[in-house]
């Protein structure tokens, strides 16, 4: 590749081009993209026409010394070393010795991985692990060339795997704030904190343009508007990597970025994660392709390809898009990485074998737990000559070129690099101030009947179950993949919404009381009720309707009760997406959307609380990054349009009561199969003696069944009678959950998702098995059920059930607990998740 500058390939002459092009800003520069050309739909579904896409020139200058190094390395590398560069393993499933032996080019840390198997390991252990893997990669004792690896991490809203790091608002909140300069500051602060623990690569920014907010990853997108997304991308990349001219990133406070997920992950039909987008090529280009122009203009180093499909063809195997559009037409000069085992979803592929992905243009396989079979398969095919060496060499050269750009070959081990071990940078006052400013600017005011701003010296009641919950206000991708299994103690130095309000009120001479259920000892002057979504990530956040899960609507009644007592109510919503919440909008005197604000909850108090003279300390400036739904389906129209948002200067208007829908029958959280003493909607709780013919559906308790050998009663768990207790006198017994429609949990099985069951055991059975059953399959794992003094949340990885015979694409009884002999136990909850207290052995 020759040295290039930011620009465009002008195919039609300068005057014709300039007359019709559009421009967007990247810092102070104006970058032009060729105007869209419309074509008819391709005759072959899922095949793109690169010639109708904008053409760019990758601005990163190719350095002669780097190219000489690459040529020398390619000439000396063995085939095994080359294949190793193409493979990325997850920390869960690889050791430094593996890296040394297989010459792996990269490792990553998944949301539930960490040094020594501890995803909550302290920062020094992360840096020590970085050293261990680096030293293994450069070991030349076997006569190899010793190419240093790069370590990737999902630092998607701050260095969010690390305890003590600054947690910025998730992207949807940043989209609400409309501040490009602050975006760059957030990127720079994140990069510096990543460098503290020795990593060089973040899988960010997500540049999805969500079109259906039922999608479980919608909060990872800045906005539904491609122009807004495009305006942010370049700033975030520049904050992370520095300018495109930056040729030695590791000498400064930088990391390499990765725009994701190419392409249309936010445009799948019905918002299904990893699903199919049936849109036209023009929509694919103009909506979902638009953010890639500014990313390339800023020299983004890597691009991650999506799990999803376009017109039925998986992106990871779509050569016309990955090679034809991204690499050739858009001139992307970095390397392309796949998503977590996404290659296994390509037609004709499995997690263990997929040469199609390499031939489509993937340069590095993210094969977290399947890296070894992928390595062996690629090596065997290369030796057999069925994979061209020029494609292998091209992929390796792209990876080495990025490694050269960041200065990896000469940087030394991670702990010797600038910023490594500067633990005071994690959650530093400077970075927390940036995050707090982002929180302030992201807040969107939808209603204010004169209650805001709150008087600083009065009596404030703070209610709702999300008021003092740092994990909940941070959302998914925070310390753990789903953002679950952590509590306030894991966020040193952070400020919850409650503590931020308390500090502001008490600092002004007032008083504040925290009461999740809204009861109080001293009548307050006003109340803030915090409610909304609980953490989730990826497909576990997919929903059928734009509504809160039914179990999360209890704060609505709290608002009604407070309002009935004449107490002014401010509703503060924690959410990753716009949702139907008309009851809360009606009952509250003011309604504020806080999105997922992260670790600096004090930014909320900055805007809600007045100065001593009653004037606002900070005004509301946030605007909706997407339309707010009128009902549970956005197709029914918007209640508030994209860009809506009140300020303290907005004219007060009389509130017109909104229509309220009964949402209790909605499917709710598809991860939750049994809770509060009842199965999920369209599910049944069954008990049998092991035969389908003697299955008894449990609807009322107490119940005596199986000819008197089993008794089912109610026990308390979280709520009154929130569990079901099963006392078995003898023999084989099965407690089962049957779903109305056969369940496909193949996506979940490919990730670190577990079947979770919360149990209390009074009498252990002689033996027990946990499993899942389909029409033509079953998979069971032998487990121990010791006597417990309280409820314990057990987990078994879904992949264990698959490995033991369950067809995870077609399950009619996804949960079966089988016991033998006398036993007595209670089930409090059954769900999917990753936050087990005790992980059961697979085998």
PDB file of C-alpha atoms in Angstrom, residues 312-446:
ATOM      1  CA  UNK A 312     -29.866 -14.451   4.840  1.00  0.00           C
ATOM      2  CA  UNK A 313     -26.074 -14.465   4.463  1.00  0.00           C
ATOM      3  CA  UNK A 314     -23.935 -14.303   7.601  1.00  0.00           C
ATOM      4  CA  UNK A 315     -21.657 -11.258   7.662  1.00  0.00           C
ATOM      5  CA  UNK A 316     -18.681 -13.331   8.821  1.00  0.00           C
ATOM      6  CA  UNK A 317     -18.858 -15.266   5.558  1.00  0.00           C
ATOM      7  CA  UNK A 318     -19.898 -12.424   3.266  1.00  0.00           C
ATOM      8  CA  UNK A 319     -16.940 -11.734   0.970  1.00  0.00           C
ATOM      9  CA  UNK A 320     -18.823  -9.081  -0.993  1.00  0.00           C
ATOM     10  CA  UNK A 321     -19.093  -6.921   2.129  1.00  0.00           C
ATOM     11  CA  UNK A 322     -15.969  -7.764   4.151  1.00  0.00           C
ATOM     12  CA  UNK A 323     -13.531  -7.776   1.240  1.00  0.00           C
ATOM     13  CA  UNK A 324     -15.455  -6.075  -1.559  1.00  0.00           C
ATOM     14  CA  UNK A 325     -16.885  -3.140   0.400  1.00  0.00           C
ATOM     15  CA  UNK A 326     -14.801  -2.732   3.563  1.00  0.00           C
ATOM     16  CA  UNK A 327     -11.311  -3.614   2.358  1.00  0.00           C
ATOM     17  CA  UNK A 328     -11.407  -2.798  -1.338  1.00  0.00           C
ATOM     18  CA  UNK A 329     -13.974  -0.033  -1.774  1.00  0.00           C
ATOM     19  CA  UNK A 330     -13.549   1.677   1.603  1.00  0.00           C
ATOM     20  CA  UNK A 331      -9.796   0.981   1.552  1.00  0.00           C
ATOM     21  CA  UNK A 332      -9.710  -0.165   5.172  1.00  0.00           C
ATOM     22  CA  UNK A 333      -6.042  -0.816   5.885  1.00  0.00           C
ATOM     23  CA  UNK A 334      -6.201  -2.398   9.330  1.00  0.00           C
ATOM     24  CA  UNK A 335      -7.214  -5.960  10.090  1.00  0.00           C
ATOM     25  CA  UNK A 336     -10.632  -7.577  10.432  1.00  0.00           C
ATOM     26  CA  UNK A 337     -11.554  -9.702  13.443  1.00  0.00           C
ATOM     27  CA  UNK A 338     -14.617 -11.889  13.846  1.00  0.00           C
ATOM     28  CA  UNK A 339     -16.896 -11.896  16.873  1.00  0.00           C
ATOM     29  CA  UNK A 340     -17.063 -14.588  19.573  1.00  0.00           C
ATOM     30  CA  UNK A 341     -17.226 -17.914  17.653  1.00  0.00           C
ATOM     31  CA  UNK A 342     -19.307 -16.138  14.999  1.00  0.00           C
ATOM     32  CA  UNK A 343     -17.517 -18.136  12.313  1.00  0.00           C
ATOM     33  CA  UNK A 344     -19.424 -21.195  13.547  1.00  0.00           C
ATOM     34  CA  UNK A 345     -22.691 -19.671  12.297  1.00  0.00           C
ATOM     35  CA  UNK A 346     -21.501 -19.326   8.701  1.00  0.00           C
ATOM     36  CA  UNK A 347     -23.196 -21.755   6.343  1.00  0.00           C
ATOM     37  CA  UNK A 348     -21.202 -24.969   6.116  1.00  0.00           C
ATOM     38  CA  UNK A 349     -19.083 -24.098   9.163  1.00  0.00           C
ATOM     39  CA  UNK A 350     -18.784 -25.138  12.781  1.00  0.00           C
ATOM     40  CA  UNK A 351     -17.020 -23.523  15.720  1.00  0.00           C
ATOM     41  CA  UNK A 352     -14.112 -25.867  15.043  1.00  0.00           C
ATOM     42  CA  UNK A 353     -13.791 -25.393  11.277  1.00  0.00           C
ATOM     43  CA  UNK A 354     -14.539 -22.453   8.997  1.00  0.00           C
ATOM     44  CA  UNK A 355     -12.116 -21.679   6.168  1.00  0.00           C
ATOM     45  CA  UNK A 356     -14.978 -19.726   4.557  1.00  0.00           C
ATOM     46  CA  UNK A 357     -14.460 -16.891   7.065  1.00  0.00           C
ATOM     47  CA  UNK A 358     -10.814 -16.453   6.090  1.00  0.00           C
ATOM     48  CA  UNK A 359     -11.695 -16.478   2.419  1.00  0.00           C
ATOM     49  CA  UNK A 360     -14.445 -13.913   3.025  1.00  0.00           C
ATOM     50  CA  UNK A 361     -11.861 -11.515   4.456  1.00  0.00           C
ATOM     51  CA  UNK A 362     -11.623 -12.280   8.159  1.00  0.00           C
ATOM     52  CA  UNK A 363      -7.994 -11.848   9.233  1.00  0.00           C
ATOM     53  CA  UNK A 364      -8.250 -12.957  12.862  1.00  0.00           C
ATOM     54  CA  UNK A 365     -10.612 -15.589  14.267  1.00  0.00           C
ATOM     55  CA  UNK A 366     -12.043 -14.789  17.663  1.00  0.00           C
ATOM     56  CA  UNK A 367     -12.214 -18.405  18.766  1.00  0.00           C
ATOM     57  CA  UNK A 368     -12.335 -18.041  22.551  1.00  0.00           C
ATOM     58  CA  UNK A 369     -12.768 -21.660  23.573  1.00  0.00           C
ATOM     59  CA  UNK A 370     -12.302 -23.259  20.148  1.00  0.00           C
ATOM     60  CA  UNK A 371      -8.958 -21.713  19.264  1.00  0.00           C
ATOM     61  CA  UNK A 372      -7.084 -25.005  19.195  1.00  0.00           C
ATOM     62  CA  UNK A 373      -9.365 -26.839  16.729  1.00  0.00           C
ATOM     63  CA  UNK A 374      -9.558 -23.712  14.567  1.00  0.00           C
ATOM     64  CA  UNK A 375      -5.766 -23.500  14.560  1.00  0.00           C
ATOM     65  CA  UNK A 376      -5.398 -27.179  13.709  1.00  0.00           C
ATOM     66  CA  UNK A 377      -8.043 -27.022  10.983  1.00  0.00           C
ATOM     67  CA  UNK A 378      -6.521 -23.963   9.313  1.00  0.00           C
ATOM     68  CA  UNK A 379      -3.047 -25.485   9.523  1.00  0.00           C
ATOM     69  CA  UNK A 380      -4.180 -28.761   7.964  1.00  0.00           C
ATOM     70  CA  UNK A 381      -5.953 -26.951   5.128  1.00  0.00           C
ATOM     71  CA  UNK A 382      -2.962 -24.718   4.504  1.00  0.00           C
ATOM     72  CA  UNK A 383      -0.658 -27.729   4.311  1.00  0.00           C
ATOM     73  CA  UNK A 384      -3.079 -29.400   1.930  1.00  0.00           C
ATOM     74  CA  UNK A 385      -3.131 -26.305  -0.258  1.00  0.00           C
ATOM     75  CA  UNK A 386      -6.882 -25.744   0.019  1.00  0.00           C
ATOM     76  CA  UNK A 387      -6.335 -22.298   1.561  1.00  0.00           C
ATOM     77  CA  UNK A 388      -4.226 -20.024  -0.666  1.00  0.00           C
ATOM     78  CA  UNK A 389      -0.975 -18.858   0.887  1.00  0.00           C
ATOM     79  CA  UNK A 390      -1.473 -15.353  -0.483  1.00  0.00           C
ATOM     80  CA  UNK A 391      -4.659 -15.003   1.598  1.00  0.00           C
ATOM     81  CA  UNK A 392      -2.820 -16.258   4.692  1.00  0.00           C
ATOM     82  CA  UNK A 393       0.108 -13.927   4.068  1.00  0.00           C
ATOM     83  CA  UNK A 394      -2.227 -10.980   3.467  1.00  0.00           C
ATOM     84  CA  UNK A 395      -4.038 -11.597   6.760  1.00  0.00           C
ATOM     85  CA  UNK A 396      -0.777 -11.997   8.678  1.00  0.00           C
ATOM     86  CA  UNK A 397       0.684  -8.859   7.069  1.00  0.00           C
ATOM     87  CA  UNK A 398      -2.391  -6.824   8.075  1.00  0.00           C
ATOM     88  CA  UNK A 399      -2.048  -7.977  11.673  1.00  0.00           C
ATOM     89  CA  UNK A 400       1.693  -7.291  11.738  1.00  0.00           C
ATOM     90  CA  UNK A 401       1.145  -3.858  10.184  1.00  0.00           C
ATOM     91  CA  UNK A 402      -1.155  -2.869  13.057  1.00  0.00           C
ATOM     92  CA  UNK A 403       1.290  -4.283  15.577  1.00  0.00           C
ATOM     93  CA  UNK A 404       4.003  -2.224  13.966  1.00  0.00           C
ATOM     94  CA  UNK A 405       1.906   0.923  13.979  1.00  0.00           C
ATOM     95  CA  UNK A 406       1.357   0.756  17.728  1.00  0.00           C
ATOM     96  CA  UNK A 407       5.048   0.132  18.370  1.00  0.00           C
ATOM     97  CA  UNK A 408       4.479  -3.318  19.805  1.00  0.00           C
ATOM     98  CA  UNK A 409       7.708  -4.835  18.486  1.00  0.00           C
ATOM     99  CA  UNK A 410       9.847  -2.387  20.441  1.00  0.00           C
ATOM    100  CA  UNK A 411       7.605  -1.598  23.443  1.00  0.00           C
ATOM    101  CA  UNK A 412       8.880  -4.299  25.792  1.00  0.00           C
ATOM    102  CA  UNK A 413       6.704  -6.103  28.284  1.00  0.00           C
ATOM    103  CA  UNK A 414       3.513  -4.337  29.420  1.00  0.00           C
ATOM    104  CA  UNK A 415       4.751  -3.433  32.895  1.00  0.00           C
ATOM    105  CA  UNK A 416       7.701  -1.530  31.373  1.00  0.00           C
ATOM    106  CA  UNK A 417       5.534   0.697  29.174  1.00  0.00           C
ATOM    107  CA  UNK A 418       4.314   4.216  29.963  1.00  0.00           C
ATOM    108  CA  UNK A 419       1.236   4.364  32.240  1.00  0.00           C
ATOM    109  CA  UNK A 420       1.506   0.692  33.235  1.00  0.00           C
ATOM    110  CA  UNK A 421       0.974   0.256  36.955  1.00  0.00           C
ATOM    111  CA  UNK A 422      -0.128   3.878  37.469  1.00  0.00           C
ATOM    112  CA  UNK A 423      -3.118   2.639  39.438  1.00  0.00           C
ATOM    113  CA  UNK A 424      -4.051   6.139  40.562  1.00  0.00           C
ATOM    114  CA  UNK A 425      -5.201   6.726  36.962  1.00  0.00           C
ATOM    115  CA  UNK A 426      -8.015   4.206  37.488  1.00  0.00           C
ATOM    116  CA  UNK A 427     -11.002   6.279  38.542  1.00  0.00           C
ATOM    117  CA  UNK A 428      -8.837   9.391  38.820  1.00  0.00           C
ATOM    118  CA  UNK A 429     -10.557  12.660  39.800  1.00  0.00           C
ATOM    119  CA  UNK A 430      -9.954  13.986  36.286  1.00  0.00           C
ATOM    120  CA  UNK A 431     -11.624  10.996  34.643  1.00  0.00           C
ATOM    121  CA  UNK A 432     -14.512  10.943  37.113  1.00  0.00           C
ATOM    122  CA  UNK A 433     -15.108  14.628  36.372  1.00  0.00           C
ATOM    123  CA  UNK A 434     -15.386  13.820  32.662  1.00  0.00           C
ATOM    124  CA  UNK A 435     -17.849  11.023  33.417  1.00  0.00           C
ATOM    125  CA  UNK A 436     -19.877  13.249  35.745  1.00  0.00           C
ATOM    126  CA  UNK A 437     -20.137  15.895  33.034  1.00  0.00           C
ATOM    127  CA  UNK A 438     -21.328  13.215  30.604  1.00  0.00           C
ATOM    128  CA  UNK A 439     -24.006  12.112  33.077  1.00  0.00           C
ATOM    129  CA  UNK A 440     -25.245  15.698  33.461  1.00  0.00           C
ATOM    130  CA  UNK A 441     -25.432  16.248  29.722  1.00  0.00           C
ATOM    131  CA  UNK A 442     -27.090  12.890  29.001  1.00  0.00           C
ATOM    132  CA  UNK A 443     -30.160  13.416  31.202  1.00  0.00           C
ATOM    133  CA  UNK A 444     -33.370  13.945  29.226  1.00  0.00           C
ATOM    134  CA  UNK A 445     -36.323  15.744  30.812  1.00  0.00           C
ATOM    135  CA  UNK A 446     -39.650  14.497  29.438  1.00  0.00           C
TER     136      UNK A 446
END
